[in-house]
Coordinates of C-alpha atoms in Angstrom, one line a residue:
M1 CA -7.6 -139.0 32.9
F2 CA -8.8 -139.1 29.5
F3 CA -11.8 -141.4 30.3
Y4 CA -13.1 -139.2 33.8
R5 CA -13.1 -136.1 31.3
Q6 CA -15.0 -138.7 28.5
I7 CA -17.7 -140.1 31.1
T8 CA -18.2 -136.0 32.2
N9 CA -18.5 -135.0 29.0
K10 CA -21.1 -137.6 28.4
V11 CA -23.4 -137.0 31.6
I12 CA -23.0 -133.4 31.2
M13 CA -24.8 -134.0 27.3
F14 CA -27.3 -135.9 29.1
I15 CA -28.0 -133.7 31.2
I16 CA -29.0 -130.9 28.9
L17 CA -30.5 -133.5 25.9
F18 CA -32.6 -133.8 29.1
L19 CA -33.1 -130.5 29.9
A20 CA -33.8 -129.5 26.7
A21 CA -36.4 -133.1 26.2
V22 CA -38.4 -130.8 29.7
S23 CA -38.1 -127.9 27.9
I24 CA -40.1 -128.8 25.0
M25 CA -42.9 -131.3 27.3
A26 CA -43.7 -127.5 28.4
S27 CA -44.4 -126.3 25.7
S28 CA -45.8 -128.2 24.6
I29 CA -48.4 -128.1 28.0
V30 CA -49.1 -124.4 27.0
S31 CA -49.7 -124.8 23.6
A32 CA -51.7 -126.4 23.9
D33 CA -54.1 -123.9 26.7
R34 CA -52.9 -122.3 23.4
P35 CA -53.6 -124.0 20.1
L36 CA -50.7 -122.7 17.3
Y37 CA -51.3 -122.7 14.1
K38 CA -48.3 -122.0 11.8
V39 CA -48.3 -121.5 7.8
V40 CA -45.1 -122.1 6.5
P41 CA -44.5 -122.8 3.1
G42 CA -45.5 -126.5 1.9
A43 CA -48.0 -126.8 5.6
R44 CA -51.4 -126.7 4.3
F45 CA -53.6 -128.2 6.6
C46 CA -54.7 -127.4 10.5
V47 CA -53.1 -129.0 13.8
D48 CA -56.1 -130.9 14.9
R49 CA -58.8 -133.9 14.4
Q50 CA -58.9 -133.8 11.0
Y51 CA -62.1 -134.7 9.1
T52 CA -62.5 -136.4 5.3
L53 CA -63.7 -134.3 2.5
L54 CA -64.5 -136.5 -0.7
K55 CA -65.6 -135.2 -3.4
V56 CA -63.1 -131.5 -3.2
P57 CA -62.8 -128.4 -6.3
V58 CA -59.7 -128.2 -8.0
E59 CA -58.7 -125.2 -5.5
F60 CA -58.4 -127.4 -1.9
V61 CA -56.6 -130.5 -3.4
G62 CA -53.9 -130.8 -1.1
L63 CA -56.1 -129.2 1.9
D64 CA -56.7 -131.4 5.0
A65 CA -60.1 -130.5 7.1
L66 CA -60.8 -130.5 10.4
Q67 CA -63.7 -130.1 12.8
T68 CA -64.3 -127.9 15.6
K69 CA -66.5 -129.0 18.9
M70 CA -69.7 -127.6 18.7
G71 CA -70.6 -123.7 19.9
D72 CA -72.6 -122.8 22.8
K73 CA -73.8 -119.1 23.9
R74 CA -70.4 -118.5 24.2
G75 CA -69.1 -119.2 20.9
I76 CA -65.4 -120.5 19.7
T77 CA -62.7 -119.1 19.9
Q78 CA -59.6 -120.4 17.7
K79 CA -56.7 -118.7 17.8
L80 CA -53.9 -119.2 14.7
R81 CA -49.7 -117.8 15.3
L82 CA -49.6 -117.4 11.5
L83 CA -45.7 -116.4 9.5
K84 CA -47.2 -115.0 6.7
P85 CA -51.1 -113.6 5.3
A86 CA -52.5 -116.4 4.9
R87 CA -56.3 -117.1 3.8
I88 CA -58.3 -119.6 6.0
Y89 CA -61.5 -121.5 4.2
G90 CA -64.4 -122.5 6.7
I91 CA -68.1 -124.4 6.7
F92 CA -70.8 -122.6 8.3
N93 CA -73.6 -125.1 7.5
W94 CA -74.5 -127.0 10.1
G95 CA -77.6 -124.2 11.9
R96 CA -79.8 -126.7 13.9
I97 CA -76.5 -127.1 16.0
L98 CA -76.5 -123.1 16.2
E99 CA -76.5 -121.4 19.9
A100 CA -75.2 -118.1 19.9
G101 CA -77.3 -115.3 19.9
N102 CA -76.0 -114.7 16.4
W103 CA -77.8 -117.2 15.5
G104 CA -78.3 -118.7 12.0
H105 CA -75.6 -116.5 11.3
I106 CA -72.2 -116.9 9.9
P107 CA -69.4 -114.9 11.9
D108 CA -68.6 -110.7 10.7
K109 CA -65.7 -110.7 8.0
W110 CA -65.9 -114.5 6.8
T111 CA -67.0 -113.7 3.0
L112 CA -68.7 -116.6 0.1
Y113 CA -66.8 -118.3 -1.5
R114 CA -68.6 -120.6 -3.2
Q115 CA -72.4 -121.8 -3.0
A116 CA -74.5 -126.0 -2.4
V117 CA -70.6 -127.7 -3.6
P118 CA -72.7 -130.8 -4.0
D119 CA -70.9 -134.1 -1.8
L120 CA -67.9 -132.0 -0.3
I121 CA -68.9 -133.8 3.3
K122 CA -71.7 -136.7 4.2
G123 CA -72.9 -135.7 0.9
M124 CA -74.0 -132.3 2.2
N125 CA -74.0 -129.2 -0.2
S126 CA -72.4 -126.8 0.9
D127 CA -71.4 -123.4 1.1
I128 CA -68.1 -122.7 1.5
Y129 CA -66.9 -118.9 2.5
Y130 CA -63.2 -116.7 3.9
I131 CA -61.2 -114.8 5.5
D132 CA -57.6 -113.2 4.9
L133 CA -55.3 -112.5 8.0
P134 CA -52.7 -110.8 8.3
A135 CA -49.3 -112.3 9.7
G136 CA -49.2 -112.3 13.4
E137 CA -51.1 -114.0 15.8
N138 CA -54.9 -113.4 15.3
I139 CA -57.7 -115.2 16.9
L140 CA -61.4 -116.2 15.7
K141 CA -64.1 -115.8 17.0
I142 CA -67.1 -118.9 15.9
N143 CA -70.5 -118.8 17.1
S144 CA -71.4 -122.4 16.3
S145 CA -69.6 -125.7 14.7
W146 CA -67.7 -125.6 11.8
V147 CA -65.5 -127.4 9.7
C148 CA -61.9 -125.6 8.6
L149 CA -61.2 -127.4 5.4
G150 CA -57.5 -124.9 5.6
I151 CA -54.9 -122.3 5.2
K152 CA -53.3 -121.2 2.7
P153 CA -50.8 -118.4 2.0
L154 CA -51.8 -115.2 0.2
D155 CA -48.7 -115.3 -2.4
E156 CA -49.7 -119.3 -3.2
L157 CA -53.6 -118.5 -4.1
L158 CA -55.5 -120.1 -7.1
P159 CA -56.7 -116.9 -10.3
I160 CA -60.1 -118.6 -8.9
E161 CA -59.5 -117.5 -5.8
K162 CA -58.2 -114.1 -6.0
L163 CA -61.3 -112.7 -8.1
Y164 CA -63.5 -111.4 -5.6
V165 CA -66.8 -110.0 -7.0
K166 CA -69.5 -107.8 -5.1
F167 CA -73.4 -107.1 -6.2
T168 CA -74.6 -103.9 -5.1
P169 CA -78.8 -104.6 -6.1
A170 CA -80.3 -100.8 -7.0
A171 CA -83.1 -101.4 -4.1
P172 CA -81.9 -102.0 0.0
G173 CA -81.5 -106.5 0.8
G174 CA -82.7 -107.4 -2.6
I175 CA -86.4 -106.1 -2.6
F176 CA -87.7 -104.5 -5.0
A177 CA -91.0 -102.2 -5.0
P178 CA -93.8 -103.4 -6.8
G179 CA -94.0 -102.1 -10.6
S180 CA -89.7 -102.0 -10.4
R181 CA -86.8 -103.8 -12.3
I182 CA -84.2 -105.4 -11.0
S183 CA -80.8 -103.6 -10.8
G184 CA -78.1 -103.4 -9.8
R185 CA -74.5 -102.4 -10.1
L186 CA -71.0 -105.0 -9.5
N187 CA -67.9 -104.0 -8.7
V188 CA -66.0 -105.5 -12.0
P189 CA -67.9 -106.9 -15.2
T190 CA -68.5 -110.3 -14.6
A191 CA -71.0 -112.8 -16.6
W192 CA -74.1 -112.2 -14.9
E193 CA -78.2 -112.8 -15.8
I194 CA -81.4 -113.4 -13.8
K195 CA -83.5 -116.3 -14.0
D196 CA -87.4 -116.9 -12.1
V197 CA -87.8 -119.2 -9.8
K198 CA -88.4 -122.4 -12.6
G199 CA -85.5 -121.5 -13.5
R200 CA -86.0 -119.5 -16.8
V201 CA -83.4 -116.7 -17.4
V202 CA -85.3 -113.6 -18.4
A203 CA -82.2 -111.7 -18.8
S204 CA -78.4 -111.8 -18.9
G205 CA -75.1 -110.2 -19.8
N206 CA -72.0 -109.2 -19.1
S207 CA -70.5 -105.8 -17.7
R208 CA -70.4 -103.8 -14.2
A209 CA -74.4 -103.2 -14.6
V210 CA -77.8 -105.1 -13.6
N211 CA -80.3 -104.2 -14.7
G212 CA -83.8 -106.6 -15.9
P213 CA -87.3 -106.6 -17.9
A214 CA -90.6 -105.5 -16.2
T215 CA -91.6 -109.0 -14.8
E216 CA -94.1 -110.2 -12.1
A217 CA -94.0 -110.1 -8.6
G218 CA -92.2 -112.7 -7.3
L219 CA -89.0 -114.8 -6.7
Y220 CA -85.8 -114.6 -8.8
F221 CA -82.3 -114.8 -8.9
L222 CA -79.1 -113.2 -9.4
R223 CA -76.3 -115.5 -11.3
L224 CA -72.7 -114.6 -11.6
K225 CA -70.4 -116.4 -12.8
L226 CA -66.8 -116.3 -12.6
S227 CA -64.1 -117.4 -14.3
A228 CA -60.4 -117.5 -14.2
G229 CA -58.4 -119.8 -17.0
R230 CA -61.1 -123.6 -17.8
E231 CA -61.2 -123.0 -13.5
F232 CA -65.2 -121.2 -12.3
R233 CA -67.0 -120.7 -9.4
N234 CA -70.8 -119.5 -9.6
L235 CA -72.8 -117.4 -6.5
L236 CA -76.5 -117.1 -6.8
F237 CA -78.3 -114.2 -5.3
P238 CA -81.7 -113.8 -4.4
L239 CA -84.0 -111.0 -4.7
Y240 CA -87.5 -110.5 -4.8
I241 CA -90.7 -107.8 -6.5
K242 CA -92.9 -107.0 -4.0
A243 CA -97.5 -107.5 -5.4
A244 CA -99.0 -104.0 -5.5
D245 CA -101.5 -105.7 -3.6
Q246 CA -99.8 -108.0 -1.4
A247 CA -102.5 -110.2 1.1
R248 CA -103.0 -110.7 4.2
V249 CA -103.0 -113.9 6.2
P250 CA -105.9 -113.9 8.8
S251 CA -103.7 -113.2 12.3
V252 CA -103.2 -115.7 15.4
K253 CA -105.7 -112.8 17.1
N254 CA -107.7 -113.3 15.0
R255 CA -107.8 -117.5 13.8
I256 CA -106.3 -120.8 15.5
P257 CA -102.7 -121.0 14.7
I258 CA -101.2 -123.2 11.5
S259 CA -97.7 -123.2 12.7
L260 CA -94.9 -123.8 9.5
D261 CA -90.7 -124.6 11.3
I262 CA -89.0 -122.3 8.5
R263 CA -85.7 -122.3 10.4
G264 CA -84.8 -124.8 7.2
I265 CA -85.1 -121.3 5.5
V266 CA -81.2 -120.3 7.7
D267 CA -80.3 -123.4 7.2
Y268 CA -80.1 -123.6 3.3
W269 CA -78.9 -119.7 3.1
R270 CA -76.4 -119.1 5.7
Y271 CA -75.4 -116.1 4.0
P272 CA -77.5 -112.9 6.3
Q273 CA -76.8 -110.7 3.6
V274 CA -79.0 -113.3 1.2
T275 CA -81.7 -114.1 3.2
L276 CA -84.9 -111.0 2.9
P277 CA -85.7 -111.8 -0.8
V278 CA -86.3 -116.1 0.3
F279 CA -88.0 -114.7 3.6
Y280 CA -90.4 -112.6 0.9
S281 CA -90.6 -115.7 -0.5
I282 CA -92.5 -118.0 1.8
A283 CA -94.5 -115.5 3.5
Q284 CA -96.2 -115.3 0.0
T285 CA -96.5 -119.2 0.7
M286 CA -97.5 -118.6 4.3
V287 CA -100.6 -116.8 3.2
K288 CA -101.4 -119.0 0.1
Y289 CA -101.8 -121.7 2.4
G290 CA -103.2 -120.0 5.5
A291 CA -100.1 -120.7 7.8
N292 CA -100.0 -117.6 9.6
L293 CA -97.2 -118.5 12.2
A294 CA -94.1 -119.2 11.7
Y295 CA -91.3 -120.4 13.8
A296 CA -87.7 -119.1 13.1
N297 CA -84.7 -118.1 14.4
L298 CA -85.6 -114.3 13.4
T299 CA -83.7 -111.2 13.4
A300 CA -85.4 -107.4 14.1
E301 CA -85.6 -106.9 10.2
E302 CA -86.4 -110.3 9.5
L303 CA -89.7 -110.4 11.4
N304 CA -90.8 -106.7 9.9
V305 CA -90.9 -108.8 6.5
F306 CA -93.9 -111.8 8.1
R307 CA -95.3 -108.6 9.8
E308 CA -96.2 -107.3 6.8
F309 CA -98.4 -110.3 5.8
G310 CA -99.6 -110.7 9.2
I311 CA -97.6 -113.7 10.0
S312 CA -96.5 -113.9 13.7
V313 CA -93.3 -116.1 14.8
I314 CA -92.7 -117.7 17.7
M315 CA -88.5 -118.0 18.6
D316 CA -85.8 -120.4 20.6
I317 CA -85.8 -119.3 24.2
R318 CA -82.9 -120.4 24.2
R319 CA -80.5 -117.6 22.1
D320 CA -79.4 -114.7 23.6
V321 CA -82.4 -111.9 22.2
D322 CA -81.9 -108.4 22.0
A323 CA -84.8 -106.3 22.6
Q324 CA -85.6 -104.8 19.0
V325 CA -86.5 -108.5 19.1
S326 CA -87.7 -109.3 21.9
N327 CA -90.8 -106.0 22.3
H328 CA -91.2 -106.6 18.5
P329 CA -94.6 -107.2 17.3
A330 CA -94.9 -109.7 14.9
L331 CA -93.0 -112.1 17.7
F332 CA -96.0 -114.5 19.2
G333 CA -93.8 -116.3 21.9
W334 CA -90.8 -118.7 22.7
F335 CA -90.4 -122.1 22.1
D336 CA -88.3 -124.7 24.5
S337 CA -87.6 -128.1 22.5
K338 CA -84.6 -128.6 25.0
V339 CA -86.3 -128.4 28.8
I340 CA -87.6 -131.3 29.8
N341 CA -84.3 -133.4 31.9
K342 CA -85.8 -136.9 32.2
Q343 CA -83.6 -137.5 35.7
D344 CA -84.9 -135.2 37.6
I345 CA -87.8 -133.4 36.8
A346 CA -87.2 -130.9 39.5
I347 CA -84.6 -129.7 37.6
S348 CA -87.0 -129.4 34.5
L349 CA -89.2 -127.2 36.9
K350 CA -86.0 -124.7 37.6
R351 CA -85.0 -124.5 34.5
Y352 CA -87.8 -124.0 32.9
Q353 CA -88.5 -120.7 35.3
E354 CA -84.9 -119.8 34.8
Q355 CA -86.1 -119.6 31.2
Q356 CA -89.5 -117.7 31.9
A357 CA -88.2 -115.0 34.6
R358 CA -84.7 -114.4 31.8
A359 CA -86.2 -113.8 28.8
E360 CA -89.9 -112.6 30.4
I361 CA -92.5 -115.3 28.4
K362 CA -95.3 -114.0 28.2
N363 CA -96.6 -116.5 26.0
S364 CA -94.6 -119.7 25.8
L365 CA -95.0 -123.5 24.2
L366 CA -92.5 -126.0 25.7
L367 CA -92.3 -129.2 23.1
Y368 CA -92.3 -132.4 25.2
K369 CA -88.8 -134.4 24.9
P370 CA -88.2 -137.3 23.6
M371 CA -89.6 -135.7 20.7
S372 CA -91.7 -138.8 19.6
F373 CA -94.8 -139.7 21.2
V374 CA -96.4 -143.4 21.6
A375 CA -100.1 -143.9 23.5
S376 CA -98.6 -146.8 26.4
W377 CA -96.3 -143.8 28.2
L378 CA -99.9 -141.9 28.4
G379 CA -100.9 -142.4 32.7
T380 CA -97.3 -144.0 33.8
G381 CA -96.6 -142.2 36.1
G382 CA -93.2 -142.3 34.6
Q383 CA -90.5 -139.3 33.9
R384 CA -91.5 -140.2 30.2
D385 CA -95.7 -139.6 30.7
P386 CA -96.7 -136.8 29.2
M387 CA -99.4 -135.6 31.8
L388 CA -97.5 -135.8 35.1
L389 CA -94.7 -133.2 32.5
W390 CA -97.6 -130.8 32.1
Q391 CA -98.5 -130.8 35.8
K392 CA -95.2 -130.2 36.7
L393 CA -94.0 -127.5 34.2
S394 CA -97.6 -126.2 33.9
P395 CA -96.4 -124.4 30.1
A396 CA -98.6 -121.7 29.2
I397 CA -99.6 -123.7 26.0
R398 CA -99.0 -127.6 26.0
T399 CA -97.2 -128.7 22.8
L400 CA -98.0 -132.8 22.0
R401 CA -95.7 -133.9 18.8
C402 CA -97.0 -137.3 17.2
T403 CA -94.3 -138.9 15.5
P404 CA -93.4 -138.9 11.6
F405 CA -96.2 -141.0 8.9
N406 CA -94.8 -144.2 7.8
G407 CA -97.4 -146.0 7.4
A408 CA -101.4 -144.9 6.2
L409 CA -103.2 -142.2 8.2
N410 CA -106.8 -144.4 8.3
A411 CA -109.5 -145.6 10.8
L412 CA -107.7 -149.5 10.7
Y413 CA -104.3 -147.9 10.6
S414 CA -104.3 -144.3 12.5
S415 CA -102.0 -145.7 14.8
N416 CA -99.7 -144.8 12.6
N417 CA -97.8 -148.3 13.1
N418 CA -96.2 -146.1 16.0
G419 CA -99.3 -148.3 18.8
A420 CA -100.9 -145.0 19.5
D421 CA -104.3 -144.4 18.9
Y422 CA -104.5 -140.6 18.0
S423 CA -108.3 -140.0 18.3
S424 CA -107.9 -141.3 22.1
I425 CA -105.0 -139.8 22.4
F426 CA -106.2 -136.2 21.7
A427 CA -109.0 -136.6 24.2
I428 CA -107.4 -137.2 27.0
T429 CA -104.8 -134.7 25.9
E430 CA -108.0 -131.9 25.8
R431 CA -109.5 -133.4 29.2
C432 CA -106.1 -133.9 31.0
E433 CA -105.4 -129.7 31.9
K434 CA -106.9 -127.0 31.3
T435 CA -104.7 -124.9 29.7
P436 CA -104.9 -124.9 25.6
W437 CA -102.6 -127.4 23.9
Y438 CA -101.2 -127.5 19.8
M439 CA -101.0 -130.9 17.7
M440 CA -96.8 -130.6 16.5
F441 CA -96.2 -133.1 13.9
S442 CA -93.9 -133.8 11.2
A443 CA -94.6 -133.9 7.2
Y444 CA -90.9 -135.2 5.8
G445 CA -89.5 -138.0 4.4
K446 CA -89.0 -140.0 1.8
R447 CA -91.8 -138.9 -1.4
D448 CA -92.8 -142.3 -3.0
V449 CA -93.8 -145.5 -0.1
K450 CA -94.9 -147.8 -2.4
N451 CA -96.5 -150.4 0.5
K452 CA -97.3 -148.3 3.3
F453 CA -97.8 -150.7 5.6
K454 CA -94.2 -152.3 5.4
F455 CA -92.2 -149.3 5.2
F456 CA -91.3 -148.0 8.8
G457 CA -88.8 -144.6 7.5
R458 CA -90.8 -141.3 7.3
R459 CA -92.7 -139.7 4.3
I460 CA -94.1 -137.3 3.6
P461 CA -98.2 -137.2 4.2
N462 CA -100.6 -136.8 1.3
A463 CA -102.9 -133.9 1.1
A464 CA -105.4 -136.0 2.6
E465 CA -103.9 -136.9 5.4
I466 CA -102.3 -134.4 6.9
K467 CA -106.2 -133.4 6.6
A468 CA -107.4 -135.4 9.0
I469 CA -104.8 -135.7 11.5
I470 CA -105.2 -132.1 11.8
H471 CA -109.2 -132.0 11.6
L472 CA -108.9 -135.1 14.6
A473 CA -106.4 -132.5 16.4
L474 CA -108.8 -129.8 16.0
A475 CA -111.9 -132.0 16.9
N476 CA -110.1 -132.7 20.2
G477 CA -109.8 -129.4 21.0
A478 CA -105.9 -128.9 19.8
K479 CA -105.9 -124.6 19.7
G480 CA -103.5 -124.9 17.2
I481 CA -101.5 -126.9 14.0
F482 CA -97.1 -126.7 14.7
I483 CA -95.6 -128.1 11.4
Y484 CA -92.1 -129.6 11.9
R485 CA -89.9 -129.4 9.4
A486 CA -91.9 -128.1 7.0
V487 CA -89.4 -126.5 4.9
Q488 CA -86.7 -128.6 4.2
D489 CA -85.2 -130.5 0.8
D490 CA -87.3 -133.3 1.8
S491 CA -90.7 -131.7 3.1
L492 CA -93.3 -129.7 2.3
I493 CA -91.6 -126.3 0.4
S494 CA -88.4 -126.3 -0.2
P495 CA -85.7 -124.0 1.8
F496 CA -83.9 -123.2 -1.6
S497 CA -86.5 -120.2 -2.7
G498 CA -89.7 -120.4 -0.7
T499 CA -92.3 -122.3 -2.4
P500 CA -94.3 -125.7 -2.5
R501 CA -92.0 -128.9 -3.3
T502 CA -95.5 -131.1 -3.7
K503 CA -98.8 -130.9 -3.6
S504 CA -99.2 -132.5 -0.3
I505 CA -99.2 -128.8 1.5
Q506 CA -102.3 -128.6 -0.7
G507 CA -104.4 -130.1 2.2
L508 CA -102.9 -126.4 4.6
A509 CA -105.3 -124.7 2.1
E510 CA -108.5 -126.4 2.9
V511 CA -108.0 -126.6 6.3
A512 CA -107.1 -122.9 7.2
D513 CA -110.6 -122.3 5.0
F514 CA -112.2 -124.2 7.6
L515 CA -110.8 -121.9 10.0
N516 CA -111.4 -119.5 8.5
K517 CA -115.1 -120.5 8.7
N518 CA -114.8 -121.9 12.4
S519 CA -112.4 -120.8 14.0
D520 CA -114.4 -118.6 16.7
F521 CA -116.9 -122.2 17.3
L522 CA -113.5 -123.6 18.0
K523 CA -112.2 -121.7 20.5
K524 CA -114.6 -121.4 22.8
S525 CA -116.0 -125.3 22.7
T526 CA -115.5 -127.6 25.2
P527 CA -116.4 -131.6 24.7
V528 CA -120.4 -132.6 25.7
N529 CA -120.8 -136.6 26.6
I530 CA -123.5 -137.4 23.9
R531 CA -123.7 -140.6 22.1
T532 CA -123.4 -140.4 19.0
F533 CA -123.1 -144.0 16.1
C534 CA -122.0 -144.7 12.4
A535 CA -121.7 -147.4 11.0
N536 CA -118.6 -146.9 8.8
L537 CA -115.5 -147.3 11.0
A538 CA -114.1 -144.1 9.3
V539 CA -116.0 -142.0 10.0
K540 CA -115.0 -140.3 13.8
L541 CA -117.6 -138.7 15.1
I542 CA -117.0 -135.7 18.6
P543 CA -118.8 -133.7 19.7
R544 CA -118.6 -130.0 21.0
R545 CA -121.0 -127.8 22.5
V546 CA -120.7 -123.6 22.8
K547 CA -123.5 -122.6 24.6
G548 CA -125.8 -124.8 24.9
K549 CA -125.7 -125.8 21.2
I550 CA -124.1 -128.6 19.9
Y551 CA -122.9 -129.4 16.6
I552 CA -120.9 -133.1 15.6
Y553 CA -117.5 -132.6 14.3
A554 CA -117.3 -135.8 12.1
V555 CA -113.5 -136.6 10.1
N556 CA -112.8 -138.6 7.5
L557 CA -109.7 -141.1 8.9
N558 CA -109.7 -142.8 5.3
S559 CA -107.1 -140.3 3.3
E560 CA -108.3 -142.9 0.1
Q561 CA -112.0 -142.7 -0.3
T562 CA -114.5 -140.6 -0.1
V563 CA -117.5 -141.3 2.5
K564 CA -120.9 -141.3 2.0
T565 CA -123.0 -142.4 5.0
H566 CA -125.6 -141.0 7.7
I567 CA -125.7 -141.2 11.6
I568 CA -127.2 -141.2 14.3
V569 CA -127.5 -139.0 17.2
W570 CA -128.9 -138.9 21.0
P571 CA -129.1 -135.0 22.1
K572 CA -130.0 -135.8 25.2
R573 CA -128.7 -138.4 27.7
G574 CA -131.0 -140.7 29.0
S575 CA -133.7 -139.9 26.1
S576 CA -134.5 -143.3 23.3
E577 CA -135.0 -139.9 20.4
N578 CA -132.3 -139.9 18.2
I579 CA -131.9 -137.5 15.2
T580 CA -130.0 -139.2 11.6
L581 CA -127.4 -136.8 9.8
K582 CA -126.6 -137.7 6.3
L583 CA -123.0 -137.1 5.7
S584 CA -120.3 -137.0 2.6
L585 CA -117.3 -136.4 3.2
S586 CA -114.5 -136.0 0.8
P587 CA -111.0 -138.1 2.4
G588 CA -109.4 -136.3 5.9
G589 CA -111.9 -134.1 5.1
A590 CA -114.4 -132.7 7.9
K591 CA -117.5 -131.3 8.7
L592 CA -119.4 -129.2 11.4
L593 CA -122.9 -131.0 12.0
P594 CA -125.7 -129.1 13.9
V595 CA -127.4 -130.8 15.9
R596 CA -130.9 -129.3 16.3
H597 CA -132.7 -130.1 19.7

């Protein structure tokens, strides 16, 4: 009997353990759908796919990171059950993958903690934000891919983490009227200094009141140094003083557009409360160098900034847009870089029509994908053939993207090392469809390439190369120029200040001056088939006609040398009569030569 009782007790114990295990497994399955993140003494990480941090600020030592999935139009919902009040730290620096309606802005209620932390993740400079949450279940709604640096109980925060400084500029948005002094107030006395874009200190203090001297118009930065013992962190706030007589650029209605992709500013300055001054700065840069169209996903308030300068804006069709944006007078049109489905063009066509109907598009720019264009694809009839895609999709404006610069651009190497003869490509692009086309090219990469003919990476083109490729496109009927990724740390314009970071941008100013004088002709001109000749292979001659008047658009593709030569033109087809014209062109330069006949 005793032995029987022992066996029975063991069986009962086994059944109890088995049921307990089943219960744990069931709860795990349920919690997989409702992830619970707990904060208990000693627990310092989010339990999910962990992400390795490189150089970690002292306050984050011991915290492990997690990366969530990419966001989409619906965003991400994170559920956290906190056993005690806690702080969640996160990074939202990856602006190019944002897809939600609040494009380019961090989620509500998050506060900027630290800016431009170097080499935190993959060598990136990362801004860190935080949100303090009460005990219990909390729901975080994230509109992008993000990295959670960790969760920390509020009663374990270091002194440096408890410092909270808020700056309220005297002018809304940090935009000061002409002739004003930069001023504002801090919520607590703090060491501060005001610097110009060149890093020169124009004022400093240690107080609640911030007051700067009378300074000239332009962009400035308020730098705050927060310290607790040996630890300190900096916060930076852009501020802008408007000019009394603000220049404007000719509008896209009156002049052929030069468009800059300026999304890098939103990528760099994630915090929406500080972006307006930098947008004023880049708008000023665009006016100076003749760009009258910007590509960025902006709010109605930000669109107002560019309208002041006469600049129009195109935005990504895939963002959710409110009525204030879609009806804004500064909005020129929409851009869709993801419409192409390489497996089935019919799917692309349906998707494209849905996008048009949804956004009530009047002017849609379609970017061919794959992004890079190779001459061998032209006329192949396959899924990559741009002519076939344009016929199927019938975009209001066709956009043709050239590969980034690597080799030198000149008469013998105009292929730019990608197998594409731009002169022929542009001519075919104009003639294959009646709809207007824009030429897009990249202007980012390594600054210096010692051997341009062996380097296969990306590089910033010089001013002459920028002029040459733009003139070659305009000579072949391009009705707009689009510079991709023009604003980033390795491109033409600094995302930090919106000011030029290379002399190459001067090429845009010279092209803009040419367009100011000749846009009316170029908008109306058509190609004409007459005979021309030039012994110098660096010179491309493209005949154009308007109302019976013939001009030769001469382009110097040599980006290093001035060309002095003669050209011969036979104005009448079938006639041996010809005209000889003298020609002198600077590196990358161009001229419109009238032909009398």
